[in-house]
Coordinates of C-alpha atoms in Angstrom, one line a residue:
Chain A
M1 CA 35.6 -24.5 -19.5
A2 CA 31.9 -24.1 -20.1
P3 CA 31.0 -21.9 -23.4
R4 CA 30.2 -18.5 -23.0
T5 CA 27.0 -17.2 -24.8
P6 CA 26.5 -13.5 -25.3
D7 CA 23.4 -13.1 -23.0
R8 CA 24.8 -15.0 -20.2
P9 CA 27.7 -13.3 -18.2
T10 CA 30.5 -15.3 -16.7
R11 CA 29.8 -16.8 -13.4
R12 CA 31.8 -16.0 -10.4
G13 CA 32.2 -17.5 -7.1
R14 CA 31.2 -21.0 -6.5
P15 CA 30.2 -22.9 -9.7
G16 CA 26.6 -23.0 -10.2
Y17 CA 25.6 -19.5 -9.2
D18 CA 26.7 -15.9 -9.0
R19 CA 25.9 -13.4 -6.5
R20 CA 23.1 -11.8 -8.7
E21 CA 21.4 -15.1 -9.1
I22 CA 21.5 -15.9 -5.7
L23 CA 20.2 -12.5 -4.7
D24 CA 17.4 -12.8 -7.4
V25 CA 16.2 -16.3 -5.6
A26 CA 16.6 -14.9 -2.1
V27 CA 14.4 -11.6 -2.9
D28 CA 11.8 -13.8 -4.3
A29 CA 11.9 -16.0 -1.1
F30 CA 11.8 -13.0 1.1
N31 CA 8.8 -11.6 -0.7
E32 CA 6.9 -14.9 -0.5
H33 CA 7.6 -15.9 3.0
G34 CA 8.7 -12.8 4.6
Y35 CA 12.2 -11.7 5.5
D36 CA 12.0 -12.8 9.0
A37 CA 10.4 -16.1 8.3
T38 CA 13.1 -17.0 5.8
S39 CA 16.0 -19.0 7.2
V40 CA 19.3 -19.4 5.5
G41 CA 18.4 -23.1 5.6
L42 CA 15.4 -22.4 3.4
L43 CA 17.5 -20.0 0.8
A44 CA 20.1 -22.9 0.5
E45 CA 17.4 -25.3 0.0
R46 CA 15.9 -23.2 -2.7
L47 CA 19.3 -22.8 -4.4
G48 CA 20.3 -26.6 -4.2
L49 CA 23.4 -25.3 -2.2
S50 CA 24.8 -26.2 1.2
K51 CA 24.5 -23.4 3.9
S52 CA 28.5 -23.4 3.8
A53 CA 28.4 -22.7 0.1
L54 CA 25.9 -19.8 0.4
Y55 CA 28.2 -18.5 3.1
H56 CA 30.9 -18.4 0.6
H57 CA 29.0 -15.6 -1.2
F58 CA 27.3 -13.8 1.6
T59 CA 28.3 -13.4 5.4
A60 CA 24.7 -13.3 6.7
K61 CA 21.1 -13.2 5.8
E62 CA 21.0 -9.5 6.7
Q63 CA 24.0 -8.8 4.2
I64 CA 21.6 -10.1 1.6
L65 CA 18.9 -7.9 2.7
E66 CA 21.1 -5.0 2.6
L67 CA 22.3 -5.6 -1.0
A68 CA 18.9 -6.0 -2.2
V69 CA 17.1 -2.9 -0.6
G70 CA 20.3 -1.0 -1.4
E71 CA 19.8 -1.9 -5.1
A72 CA 16.2 -0.5 -5.1
L73 CA 17.2 2.6 -3.1
D74 CA 20.3 3.2 -5.5
A75 CA 18.0 3.2 -8.2
L76 CA 15.5 5.4 -6.9
E77 CA 18.1 7.9 -6.0
A78 CA 19.7 7.9 -9.4
V79 CA 16.3 9.3 -10.8
L80 CA 16.5 12.2 -8.3
D81 CA 20.2 12.6 -9.0
D82 CA 19.7 12.8 -12.8
P83 CA 20.3 16.2 -14.1
A84 CA 16.9 16.2 -15.6
A85 CA 15.4 16.3 -12.0
A86 CA 16.9 19.7 -11.5
Q87 CA 16.2 21.3 -14.9
G88 CA 13.3 23.3 -15.8
A89 CA 10.2 24.4 -14.1
A90 CA 9.7 22.3 -11.0
A91 CA 6.7 20.6 -12.2
D92 CA 8.7 19.3 -15.0
Q93 CA 11.3 18.0 -12.4
L94 CA 8.5 16.3 -10.8
E95 CA 7.2 14.6 -13.9
H96 CA 10.7 13.2 -14.3
V97 CA 10.9 11.9 -10.9
L98 CA 7.4 10.1 -11.2
S99 CA 8.1 8.8 -14.6
G100 CA 11.4 7.5 -13.3
A101 CA 10.2 5.9 -10.2
V102 CA 7.6 4.0 -12.2
H103 CA 10.4 2.7 -14.5
V104 CA 12.5 1.6 -11.5
L105 CA 9.5 -0.2 -9.9
V106 CA 8.9 -2.1 -13.2
E107 CA 12.4 -2.8 -13.9
K108 CA 13.4 -4.0 -10.3
L109 CA 9.8 -5.0 -9.1
P110 CA 10.9 -7.8 -6.6
Y111 CA 13.6 -5.5 -5.2
V112 CA 11.3 -2.6 -4.7
T113 CA 8.6 -4.9 -3.3
L114 CA 11.0 -6.0 -0.7
L115 CA 12.0 -2.4 0.2
L116 CA 8.4 -1.3 0.7
R117 CA 7.8 -4.0 3.1
V118 CA 10.7 -3.1 5.2
R119 CA 9.4 -2.2 8.7
G120 CA 12.5 -1.4 10.5
N121 CA 13.2 -4.5 13.0
T122 CA 16.8 -4.3 12.4
E123 CA 19.7 -2.0 11.9
V124 CA 19.7 -2.7 8.1
E125 CA 16.0 -2.1 8.1
R126 CA 16.1 1.3 10.0
A127 CA 18.8 2.4 7.6
A128 CA 16.7 1.6 4.5
L129 CA 13.7 3.6 5.9
A130 CA 16.1 6.4 6.5
R131 CA 17.0 6.6 3.0
R132 CA 13.3 6.3 2.0
R133 CA 12.4 9.2 4.1
A134 CA 15.3 11.3 2.7
F135 CA 14.1 10.3 -0.6
D136 CA 10.4 11.5 0.1
N137 CA 11.9 14.7 1.6
R138 CA 13.7 15.4 -1.6
V139 CA 10.6 14.8 -3.6
Q140 CA 8.5 16.9 -1.3
R141 CA 10.9 19.9 -1.7
I142 CA 10.3 19.5 -5.6
V143 CA 6.8 19.5 -4.9
A144 CA 7.1 22.6 -2.5
A145 CA 9.2 24.3 -5.2
A146 CA 6.6 23.8 -7.9
I147 CA 4.0 25.4 -6.0
E148 CA 6.4 28.2 -5.4
D149 CA 7.3 28.8 -8.8
G150 CA 3.6 28.4 -10.0
S151 CA 4.0 25.4 -12.2
L152 CA 1.7 23.4 -9.7
R153 CA -1.4 24.5 -8.1
S154 CA -1.2 26.2 -4.9
D155 CA -4.3 25.0 -3.1
V156 CA -2.7 21.7 -1.9
D157 CA -0.4 20.4 0.9
P158 CA 3.0 19.6 -0.3
H159 CA 3.6 16.9 2.3
V160 CA 0.1 15.3 1.5
V161 CA 0.7 15.4 -2.3
E162 CA 4.1 13.9 -2.2
R163 CA 2.5 11.0 0.1
L164 CA -0.5 10.7 -2.2
L165 CA 1.8 10.5 -5.4
F166 CA 4.0 7.8 -4.0
G167 CA 1.2 6.1 -2.5
M168 CA -0.1 5.6 -5.8
I169 CA 3.0 4.6 -7.4
N170 CA 4.1 2.3 -4.7
S171 CA 0.7 0.5 -4.8
I172 CA 1.7 -0.7 -8.3
V173 CA 3.8 -3.4 -6.8
E174 CA 0.6 -5.0 -5.4
W175 CA -0.9 -5.8 -8.9
Y176 CA 1.8 -5.3 -11.7
R177 CA 2.6 -8.5 -13.5
P178 CA 5.4 -8.3 -15.8
D179 CA 4.1 -10.8 -18.2
R180 CA 0.7 -9.6 -18.4
S181 CA 0.5 -5.8 -17.5
Q182 CA 1.3 -3.0 -19.7
S183 CA 4.8 -1.5 -20.1
A184 CA 6.7 0.8 -17.8
H185 CA 6.3 3.5 -20.6
D186 CA 2.3 3.0 -20.8
L187 CA 2.1 2.8 -17.0
A188 CA 4.2 5.8 -16.5
H189 CA 1.9 7.8 -19.0
D190 CA -1.2 6.8 -17.0
V191 CA 0.5 7.8 -13.8
L192 CA 1.4 11.3 -15.2
A193 CA -2.2 11.4 -16.5
V194 CA -3.7 10.9 -13.2
A195 CA -1.0 12.9 -11.1
L196 CA -0.2 15.9 -13.0
E197 CA -2.5 16.7 -16.0
G198 CA -5.8 15.5 -14.4
L199 CA -8.3 12.9 -15.6
R200 CA -11.0 15.2 -16.5
A201 CA -11.4 15.7 -20.4
Chain B
M1 CA -28.7 1.2 38.0
A2 CA -25.7 3.2 36.8
P3 CA -26.6 6.9 35.9
R4 CA -26.8 7.5 32.0
T5 CA -24.9 10.3 30.7
P6 CA -25.9 11.9 27.3
D7 CA -22.6 11.0 25.5
R8 CA -22.4 7.5 26.8
P9 CA -25.0 4.9 25.4
T10 CA -26.5 2.4 27.6
R11 CA -24.2 -0.8 27.7
R12 CA -25.7 -4.0 26.6
G13 CA -24.6 -7.6 27.3
R14 CA -22.1 -8.2 30.1
P15 CA -21.4 -5.4 32.4
G16 CA -18.3 -3.3 31.3
Y17 CA -18.3 -3.6 27.6
D18 CA -20.7 -3.6 24.8
R19 CA -20.3 -5.2 21.5
R20 CA -19.0 -2.1 19.9
E21 CA -16.3 -1.4 22.4
I22 CA -15.1 -5.0 22.2
L23 CA -14.9 -4.7 18.5
D24 CA -12.9 -1.4 18.6
V25 CA -10.3 -3.1 20.9
A26 CA -10.2 -6.4 19.0
V27 CA -9.6 -4.2 15.7
D28 CA -6.7 -2.5 17.2
A29 CA -5.2 -5.6 18.4
F30 CA -5.7 -7.3 14.9
N31 CA -3.9 -4.3 13.4
E32 CA -1.1 -4.1 15.9
H33 CA -0.3 -8.0 15.9
G34 CA -1.9 -9.3 12.9
Y35 CA -5.1 -11.1 12.8
D36 CA -3.6 -14.6 12.9
A37 CA -1.2 -13.8 15.6
T38 CA -3.9 -12.3 18.0
S39 CA -5.5 -15.1 20.1
V40 CA -8.9 -15.0 21.8
G41 CA -6.8 -15.1 25.1
L42 CA -4.9 -12.0 24.2
L43 CA -8.1 -10.1 23.4
A44 CA -9.6 -11.1 26.6
E45 CA -6.5 -10.0 28.5
R46 CA -6.6 -6.4 26.5
L47 CA -10.1 -5.9 27.7
G48 CA -9.8 -7.4 31.2
L49 CA -12.5 -10.0 30.6
S50 CA -12.3 -13.8 30.9
K51 CA -12.5 -15.7 27.8
S52 CA -15.8 -17.1 28.5
A53 CA -17.0 -13.6 29.1
L54 CA -15.8 -12.6 25.7
Y55 CA -17.5 -15.7 24.0
H56 CA -20.7 -14.2 25.7
H57 CA -20.5 -11.5 23.1
F58 CA -18.8 -13.4 20.3
T59 CA -19.0 -17.1 19.0
A60 CA -15.5 -17.1 17.8
K61 CA -12.4 -14.6 16.8
E62 CA -13.5 -14.9 13.3
Q63 CA -16.9 -13.6 13.9
I64 CA -15.2 -10.3 15.1
L65 CA -13.2 -10.1 12.0
E66 CA -16.3 -10.7 9.8
L67 CA -18.1 -7.8 11.7
A68 CA -15.1 -5.4 11.5
V69 CA -14.3 -5.9 7.8
G70 CA -18.0 -6.1 7.2
E71 CA -18.4 -2.6 8.8
A72 CA -15.7 -1.1 6.4
L73 CA -17.3 -2.9 3.3
D74 CA -20.7 -1.7 4.2
A75 CA -19.6 1.8 4.5
L76 CA -17.6 1.7 1.2
E77 CA -20.4 0.1 -0.7
A78 CA -22.9 2.6 0.7
V79 CA -20.8 5.3 -1.1
L80 CA -21.5 3.5 -4.5
D81 CA -25.2 2.9 -3.6
D82 CA -25.8 6.4 -2.6
P83 CA -27.9 8.4 -5.5
A84 CA -25.2 10.9 -6.2
A85 CA -22.9 8.2 -7.6
A86 CA -25.4 7.4 -10.2
Q87 CA -26.5 11.1 -11.2
G88 CA -24.7 13.5 -13.6
A89 CA -21.6 13.0 -15.9
A90 CA -19.6 9.9 -14.9
A91 CA -16.7 12.1 -13.9
D92 CA -18.8 13.6 -11.4
Q93 CA -20.2 10.3 -10.0
L94 CA -16.4 9.3 -9.7
E95 CA -15.6 12.6 -7.8
H96 CA -18.4 11.4 -5.5
V97 CA -17.1 8.0 -4.9
L98 CA -13.4 9.1 -4.7
S99 CA -14.4 11.8 -2.0
G100 CA -16.9 9.3 -0.2
A101 CA -14.1 6.6 0.2
V102 CA -11.7 9.2 1.6
H103 CA -14.2 10.0 4.2
V104 CA -14.8 6.4 5.1
L105 CA -11.2 5.9 5.5
V106 CA -10.7 8.7 7.8
E107 CA -13.9 7.8 9.8
K108 CA -13.4 4.3 10.0
L109 CA -9.4 4.2 9.9
P110 CA -8.8 1.0 12.0
Y111 CA -11.6 -0.8 10.3
V112 CA -10.4 -0.1 6.7
T113 CA -6.8 -0.7 7.8
L114 CA -7.7 -4.2 8.9
L115 CA -9.9 -4.8 5.6
L116 CA -6.8 -3.6 3.5
R117 CA -4.7 -6.3 5.3
V118 CA -6.9 -9.2 4.9
R119 CA -4.8 -12.0 2.6
G120 CA -7.6 -14.6 2.2
N121 CA -6.5 -17.2 4.6
T122 CA -10.0 -18.0 5.8
E123 CA -13.6 -18.1 4.4
V124 CA -14.3 -14.8 5.9
E125 CA -11.2 -13.2 4.5
R126 CA -12.0 -14.6 1.1
A127 CA -15.5 -13.3 1.2
A128 CA -14.2 -9.8 2.1
L129 CA -11.5 -10.1 -0.9
A130 CA -14.7 -10.9 -3.1
R131 CA -16.7 -7.8 -1.9
R132 CA -13.5 -5.6 -2.3
R133 CA -13.1 -6.9 -6.0
A134 CA -16.9 -6.2 -6.5
F135 CA -16.5 -2.7 -5.3
D136 CA -13.3 -2.3 -7.6
N137 CA -15.4 -3.7 -10.5
R138 CA -18.2 -1.2 -9.8
V139 CA -15.7 1.8 -9.8
Q140 CA -13.8 0.5 -13.0
R141 CA -17.3 0.7 -14.7
I142 CA -17.8 4.3 -13.7
V143 CA -14.4 5.2 -14.9
A144 CA -15.0 3.3 -18.3
A145 CA -18.5 5.1 -18.5
A146 CA -16.7 8.6 -17.9
I147 CA -14.3 7.7 -20.6
E148 CA -17.1 6.8 -22.7
D149 CA -19.3 9.9 -22.2
G150 CA -16.4 12.1 -22.8
S151 CA -16.1 13.5 -19.2
L152 CA -12.8 11.7 -18.6
R153 CA -10.0 11.7 -21.0
S154 CA -9.8 8.6 -23.3
D155 CA -6.0 8.0 -23.7
V156 CA -5.7 6.0 -20.4
D157 CA -6.6 2.4 -19.2
P158 CA -9.8 2.4 -17.0
H159 CA -8.5 -0.9 -15.1
V160 CA -5.3 0.9 -14.4
V161 CA -6.7 4.1 -13.7
E162 CA -9.0 2.7 -10.8
R163 CA -6.2 0.7 -9.5
L164 CA -3.9 3.7 -9.3
L165 CA -6.8 5.9 -7.6
F166 CA -7.6 3.3 -5.1
G167 CA -3.9 2.6 -4.5
M168 CA -3.6 6.2 -3.7
I169 CA -6.5 6.5 -1.5
N170 CA -5.8 3.1 0.5
S171 CA -2.0 4.3 1.0
I172 CA -3.6 7.0 3.2
V173 CA -4.0 4.3 6.0
E174 CA -0.1 4.1 6.2
W175 CA 0.3 7.6 7.5
Y176 CA -2.9 9.3 8.3
R177 CA -3.3 10.1 12.1
P178 CA -6.6 11.3 13.4
D179 CA -5.0 13.8 15.8
R180 CA -2.2 15.2 13.7
S181 CA -3.2 15.0 10.0
Q182 CA -5.7 17.3 8.0
S183 CA -9.4 16.7 8.1
A184 CA -11.2 14.4 5.9
H185 CA -12.6 17.2 3.9
D186 CA -9.2 18.8 3.1
L187 CA -7.7 15.4 2.4
A188 CA -10.5 14.6 0.0
H189 CA -9.8 18.1 -1.7
D190 CA -6.3 17.0 -2.3
V191 CA -7.1 13.6 -3.5
L192 CA -9.6 15.2 -6.0
A193 CA -6.8 17.8 -7.2
V194 CA -4.4 15.0 -7.8
A195 CA -6.9 12.6 -9.3
L196 CA -9.1 14.6 -11.4
E197 CA -8.1 18.2 -11.9
G198 CA -4.4 17.5 -12.2
L199 CA -1.6 19.2 -10.3
R200 CA -0.5 21.3 -12.9
A201 CA -1.4 25.0 -12.3

């Protein structure tokens, strides 16, 4: 038996890879080449596995996509489901959601990147888009509630504001580099400075 | 000679289309199918022209791309070159630039959409990316100057802030519909409310 080390979990399934590692490699390949252009053969090649060994872990390429975008969506929805997202003035709830979304984006950067590129070509992709829309609708309701309870200014359109805020947050995947960019904490600070408090001194 | 009407300029070149109309059709096709996947044959078919008639107007597909992204870049750079972008407190200059960029985006939506999808696969695309970087650098200098002169808060990173602001503005191309969405004026108002004044009441 191979020795265990504390920072390396026991591997399951076929020797060499567990599902988590395969998922990480597959998500990188999807982001690099595009999901449609990434064949199971290419994934197997990247992993140094045979296609049949890969099919031991996953029934189809689409199952990998489903798990990957599901992981990003689960994390984003957990931010909204957190009790802090339902406490206090609605503007404070919005602050919690924006900050939490930035943290999810940084912690699961390749997974969120993949999610944001989904265009609805398959059933799995359409289901992911539906969950994204439901997320956006929940945030829009918080923005509308914050305008209603007077904690956000009332001269803006809540739908437009939600799109602008998440347009800003989602654009982070285009340039954020974990090894060179600021921490999630500092990034969330700057997002909130722009979005809620305003940049003007 | 065909009669002229006031709202229809005289057509130049081959009868049936002028360069402007061809450019509009080509930009829509590039945005729909992707630049690489759009052949000159497909463009000619969409226009109901022969390929040789199309080559009467343009020497190559890449020349159409160059003119199209050039038009978007010219308009964005004109916002920075406007005297108002160099007057007053730097925060006011930034306000002028953000508002002007939103107006350009709405007025030239398909052209800016195409520009934002350029990935640098050809010489023309790399030149467009270089002009985008130069634009971003000029805006970053305005943000840095505004932090310096005290008109913007000093606890943010000017590079990150510039990226967040233009991430927000550029994301508008993903959902803006000229026939259904609010006017450029109202949209610019909401962008400035988020970006400079802050959403908190």
